[in-house]
PDB file of C-alpha atoms in Angstrom:
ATOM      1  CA  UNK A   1      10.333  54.008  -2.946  1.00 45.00           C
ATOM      2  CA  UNK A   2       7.640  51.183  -1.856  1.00 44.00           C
ATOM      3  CA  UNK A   3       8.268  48.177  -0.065  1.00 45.00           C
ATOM      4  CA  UNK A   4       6.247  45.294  -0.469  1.00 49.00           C
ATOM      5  CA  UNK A   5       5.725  42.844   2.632  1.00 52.00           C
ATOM      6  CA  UNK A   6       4.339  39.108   3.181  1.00 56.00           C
ATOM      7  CA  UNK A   7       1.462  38.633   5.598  1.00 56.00           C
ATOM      8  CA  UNK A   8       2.406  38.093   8.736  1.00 61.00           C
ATOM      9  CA  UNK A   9       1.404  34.207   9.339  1.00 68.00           C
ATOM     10  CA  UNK A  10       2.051  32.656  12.293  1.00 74.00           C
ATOM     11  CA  UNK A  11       0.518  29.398  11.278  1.00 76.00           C
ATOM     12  CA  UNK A  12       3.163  26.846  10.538  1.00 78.00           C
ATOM     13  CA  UNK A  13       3.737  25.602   6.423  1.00 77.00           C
ATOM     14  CA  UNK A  14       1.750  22.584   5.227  1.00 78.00           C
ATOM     15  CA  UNK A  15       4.034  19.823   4.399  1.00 80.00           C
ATOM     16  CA  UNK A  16       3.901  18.784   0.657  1.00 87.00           C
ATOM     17  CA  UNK A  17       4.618  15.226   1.502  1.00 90.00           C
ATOM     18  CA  UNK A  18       4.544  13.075   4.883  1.00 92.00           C
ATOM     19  CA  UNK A  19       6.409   9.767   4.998  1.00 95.00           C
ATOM     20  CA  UNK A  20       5.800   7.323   7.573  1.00 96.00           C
ATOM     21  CA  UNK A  21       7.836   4.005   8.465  1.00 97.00           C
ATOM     22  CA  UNK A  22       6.785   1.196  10.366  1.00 94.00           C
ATOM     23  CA  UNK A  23       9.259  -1.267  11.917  1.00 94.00           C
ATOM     24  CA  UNK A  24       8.816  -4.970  12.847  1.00 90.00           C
ATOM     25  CA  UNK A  25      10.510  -6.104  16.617  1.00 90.00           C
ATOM     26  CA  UNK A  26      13.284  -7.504  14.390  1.00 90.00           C
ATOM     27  CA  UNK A  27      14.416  -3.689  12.687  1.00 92.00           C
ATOM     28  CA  UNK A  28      13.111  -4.817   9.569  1.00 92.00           C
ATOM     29  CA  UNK A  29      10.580  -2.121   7.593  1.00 94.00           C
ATOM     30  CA  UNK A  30       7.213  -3.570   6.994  1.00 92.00           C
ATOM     31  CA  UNK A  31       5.348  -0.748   5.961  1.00 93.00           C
ATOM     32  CA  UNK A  32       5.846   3.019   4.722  1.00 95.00           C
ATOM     33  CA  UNK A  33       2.983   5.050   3.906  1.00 94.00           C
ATOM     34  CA  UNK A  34       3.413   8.278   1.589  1.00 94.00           C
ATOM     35  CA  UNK A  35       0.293  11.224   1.722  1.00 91.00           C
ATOM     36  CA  UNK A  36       0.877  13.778  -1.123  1.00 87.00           C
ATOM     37  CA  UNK A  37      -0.780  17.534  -0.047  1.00 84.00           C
ATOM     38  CA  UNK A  38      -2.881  16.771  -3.039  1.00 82.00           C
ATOM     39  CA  UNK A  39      -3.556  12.834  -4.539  1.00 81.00           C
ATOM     40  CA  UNK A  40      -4.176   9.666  -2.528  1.00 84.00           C
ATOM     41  CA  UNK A  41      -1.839   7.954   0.059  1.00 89.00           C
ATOM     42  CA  UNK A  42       0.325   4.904  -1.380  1.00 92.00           C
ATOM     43  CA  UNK A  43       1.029   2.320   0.852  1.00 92.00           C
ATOM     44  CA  UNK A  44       4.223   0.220   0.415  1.00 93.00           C
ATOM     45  CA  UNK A  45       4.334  -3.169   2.312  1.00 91.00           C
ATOM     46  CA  UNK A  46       7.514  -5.124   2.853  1.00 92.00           C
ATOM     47  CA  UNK A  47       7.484  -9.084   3.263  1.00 89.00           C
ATOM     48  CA  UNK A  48      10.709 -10.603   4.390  1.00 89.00           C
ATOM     49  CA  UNK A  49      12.508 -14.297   4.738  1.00 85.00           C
ATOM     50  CA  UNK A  50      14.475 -13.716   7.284  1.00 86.00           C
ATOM     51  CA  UNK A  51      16.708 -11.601   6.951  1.00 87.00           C
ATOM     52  CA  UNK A  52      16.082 -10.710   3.093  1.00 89.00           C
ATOM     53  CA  UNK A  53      13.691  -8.456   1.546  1.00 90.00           C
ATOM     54  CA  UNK A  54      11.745 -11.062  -0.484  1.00 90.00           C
ATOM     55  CA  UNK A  55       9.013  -8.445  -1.796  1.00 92.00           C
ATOM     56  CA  UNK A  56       6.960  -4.939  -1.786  1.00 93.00           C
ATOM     57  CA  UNK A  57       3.618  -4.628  -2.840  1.00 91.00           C
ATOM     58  CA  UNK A  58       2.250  -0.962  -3.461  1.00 92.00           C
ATOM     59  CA  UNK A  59      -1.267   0.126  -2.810  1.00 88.00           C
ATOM     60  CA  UNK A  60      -2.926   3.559  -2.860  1.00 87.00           C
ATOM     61  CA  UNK A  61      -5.844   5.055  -1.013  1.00 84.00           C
ATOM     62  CA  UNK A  62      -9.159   4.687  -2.829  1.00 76.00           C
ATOM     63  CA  UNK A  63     -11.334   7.981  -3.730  1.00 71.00           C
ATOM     64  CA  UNK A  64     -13.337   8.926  -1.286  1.00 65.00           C
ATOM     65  CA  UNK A  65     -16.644  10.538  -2.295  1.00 61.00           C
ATOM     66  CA  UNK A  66     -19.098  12.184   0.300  1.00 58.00           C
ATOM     67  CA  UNK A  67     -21.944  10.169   1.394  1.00 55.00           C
ATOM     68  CA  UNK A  68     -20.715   7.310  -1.043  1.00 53.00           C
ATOM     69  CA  UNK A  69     -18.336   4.011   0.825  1.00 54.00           C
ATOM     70  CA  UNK A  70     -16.584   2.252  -2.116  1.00 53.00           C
ATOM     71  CA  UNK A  71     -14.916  -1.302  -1.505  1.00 54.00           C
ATOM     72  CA  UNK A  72     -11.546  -2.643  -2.697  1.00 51.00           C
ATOM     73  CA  UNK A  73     -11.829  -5.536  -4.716  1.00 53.00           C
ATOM     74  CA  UNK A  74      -9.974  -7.233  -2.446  1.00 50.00           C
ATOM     75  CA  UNK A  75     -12.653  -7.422  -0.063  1.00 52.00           C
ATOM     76  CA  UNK A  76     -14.039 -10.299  -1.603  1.00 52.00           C
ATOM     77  CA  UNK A  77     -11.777 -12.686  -0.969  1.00 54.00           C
ATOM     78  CA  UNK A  78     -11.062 -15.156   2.525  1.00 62.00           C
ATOM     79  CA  UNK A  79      -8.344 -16.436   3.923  1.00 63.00           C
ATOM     80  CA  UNK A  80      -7.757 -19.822   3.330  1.00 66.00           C
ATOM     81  CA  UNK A  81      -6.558 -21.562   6.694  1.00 69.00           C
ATOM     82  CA  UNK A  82      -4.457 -24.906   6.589  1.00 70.00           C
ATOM     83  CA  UNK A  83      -7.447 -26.800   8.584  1.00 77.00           C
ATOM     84  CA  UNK A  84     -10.651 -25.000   6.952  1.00 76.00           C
ATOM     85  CA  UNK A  85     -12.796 -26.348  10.233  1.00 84.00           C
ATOM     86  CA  UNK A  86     -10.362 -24.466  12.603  1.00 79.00           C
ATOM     87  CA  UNK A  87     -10.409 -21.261  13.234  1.00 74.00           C
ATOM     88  CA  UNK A  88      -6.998 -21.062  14.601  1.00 69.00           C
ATOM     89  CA  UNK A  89      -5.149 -22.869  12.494  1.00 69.00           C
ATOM     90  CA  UNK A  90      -2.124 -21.218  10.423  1.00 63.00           C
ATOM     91  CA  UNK A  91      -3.309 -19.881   7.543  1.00 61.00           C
ATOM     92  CA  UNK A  92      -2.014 -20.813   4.013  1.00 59.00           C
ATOM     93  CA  UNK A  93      -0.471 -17.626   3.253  1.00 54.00           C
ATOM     94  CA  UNK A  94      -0.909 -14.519   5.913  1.00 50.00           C
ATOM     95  CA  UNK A  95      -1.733 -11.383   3.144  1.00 52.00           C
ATOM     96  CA  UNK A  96      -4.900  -9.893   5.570  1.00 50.00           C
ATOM     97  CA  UNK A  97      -3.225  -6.329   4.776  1.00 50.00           C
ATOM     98  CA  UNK A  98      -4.755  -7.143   1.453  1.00 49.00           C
ATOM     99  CA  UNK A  99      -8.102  -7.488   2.644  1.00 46.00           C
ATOM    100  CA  UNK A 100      -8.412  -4.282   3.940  1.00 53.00           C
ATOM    101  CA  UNK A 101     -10.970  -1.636   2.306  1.00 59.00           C
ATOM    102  CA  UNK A 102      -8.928   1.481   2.371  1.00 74.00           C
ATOM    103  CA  UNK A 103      -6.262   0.553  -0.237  1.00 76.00           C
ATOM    104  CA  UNK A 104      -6.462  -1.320  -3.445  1.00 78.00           C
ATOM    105  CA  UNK A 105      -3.293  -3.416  -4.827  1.00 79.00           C
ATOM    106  CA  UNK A 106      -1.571  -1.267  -7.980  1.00 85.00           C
ATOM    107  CA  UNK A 107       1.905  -2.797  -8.386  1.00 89.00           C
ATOM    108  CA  UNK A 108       4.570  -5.499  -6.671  1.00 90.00           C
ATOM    109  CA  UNK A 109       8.208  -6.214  -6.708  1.00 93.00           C
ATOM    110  CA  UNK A 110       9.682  -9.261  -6.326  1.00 92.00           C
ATOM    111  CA  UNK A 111      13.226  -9.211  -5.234  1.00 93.00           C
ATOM    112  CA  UNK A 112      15.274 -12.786  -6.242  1.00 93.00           C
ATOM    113  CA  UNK A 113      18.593 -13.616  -4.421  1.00 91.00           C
ATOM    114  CA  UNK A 114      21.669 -16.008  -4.349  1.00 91.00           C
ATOM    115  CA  UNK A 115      21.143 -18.980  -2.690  1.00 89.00           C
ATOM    116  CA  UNK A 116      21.821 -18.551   1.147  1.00 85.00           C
ATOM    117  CA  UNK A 117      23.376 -14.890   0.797  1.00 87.00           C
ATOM    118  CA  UNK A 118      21.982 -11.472   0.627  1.00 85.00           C
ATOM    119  CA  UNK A 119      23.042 -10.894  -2.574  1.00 89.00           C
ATOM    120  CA  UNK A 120      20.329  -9.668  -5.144  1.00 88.00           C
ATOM    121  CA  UNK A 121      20.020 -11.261  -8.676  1.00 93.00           C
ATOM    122  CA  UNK A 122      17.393  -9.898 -10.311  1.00 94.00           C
ATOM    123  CA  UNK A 123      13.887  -8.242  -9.412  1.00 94.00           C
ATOM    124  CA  UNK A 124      10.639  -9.129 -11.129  1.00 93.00           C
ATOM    125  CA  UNK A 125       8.234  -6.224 -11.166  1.00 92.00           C
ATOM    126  CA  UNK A 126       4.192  -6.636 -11.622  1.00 88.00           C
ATOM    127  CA  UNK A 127       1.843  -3.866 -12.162  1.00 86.00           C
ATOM    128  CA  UNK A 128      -2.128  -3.289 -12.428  1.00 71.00           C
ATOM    129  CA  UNK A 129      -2.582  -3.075 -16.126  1.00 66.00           C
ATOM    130  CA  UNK A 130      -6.388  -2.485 -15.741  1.00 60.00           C
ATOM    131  CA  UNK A 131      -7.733   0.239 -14.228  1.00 50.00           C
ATOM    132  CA  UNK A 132      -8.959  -0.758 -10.148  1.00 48.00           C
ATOM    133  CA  UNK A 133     -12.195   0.596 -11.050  1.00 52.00           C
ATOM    134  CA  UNK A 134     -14.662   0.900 -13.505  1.00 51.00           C
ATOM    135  CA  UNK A 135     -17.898   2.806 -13.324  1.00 52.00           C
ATOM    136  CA  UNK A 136     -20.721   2.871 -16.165  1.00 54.00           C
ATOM    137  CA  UNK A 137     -24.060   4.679 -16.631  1.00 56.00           C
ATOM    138  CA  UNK A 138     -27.252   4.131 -16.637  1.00 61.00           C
ATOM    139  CA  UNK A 139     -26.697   4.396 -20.569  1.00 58.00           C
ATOM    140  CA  UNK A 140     -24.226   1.828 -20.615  1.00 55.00           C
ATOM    141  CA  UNK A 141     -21.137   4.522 -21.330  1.00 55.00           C
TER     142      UNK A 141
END
């Protein structure tokens, strides 16, 4: 008779997945963030009128490579500010989340309602058809 037994381990298990939420003063979610054991974090941002989810955008985590910073391609654009000379004036439309480096846009929903109700109608869903980044030789391949 033999018995076989596990390594003793007192370490605790890696999670597969961690999910974090992030909450607005109001209750509303504005942001949950996904990390896979293995693959890059997504990023799901929430906008809101009002009371009513009005969209989510998705992003993931670019690649990181050793010794090598890569840029979204959403670095490259400014916000645009209602009063261009003032630096503190409103700006058009408030989307700095999609300025940031770490995460480039992949995919968006857009969530349509009945007039002055709650009440979903229909969702319009856009994705990234192109690949967020291309690389070529020296060769041109």
């Amino acid at each position: 008779e033999r018995s076989h037994h596990a390594p003793r381990d007192d370490s605790p298990p890696k999670p597969e997945l961690v999910v974090r939420f992030s909450y607005d003063a109001f209750g509303r979610r504005i942001a949950k963030e996904v990390q896979h054991a293995s693959g890059p974090a997504e990023l799901t941002v929430f906008t809101w009128d009002g009371d009513v989810l009005l969209m989510e955008e998705r992003f993931e985590a670019l690649p990181r490579e050793r010794g090598f910073e890569r840029g979204s391609e959403n670095a490259r654009y400014a916000m645009v500010r209602e009063d261009a000379q003032d630096a503190y004036s409103l700006p058009v439309a408030q989307r700095m989340h999609t300025l940031d480096a770490e995460y480039q846009w992949t995919r968006a929903s857009l969530y349509l309602h009945e007039p002055g109700t709650f009440v979903p109608l229909a969702r319009l869903d856009e994705k990234l058809v192109e690949p967020a980044f291309l690389a070529t030789g020296t060769d041109g391949r």
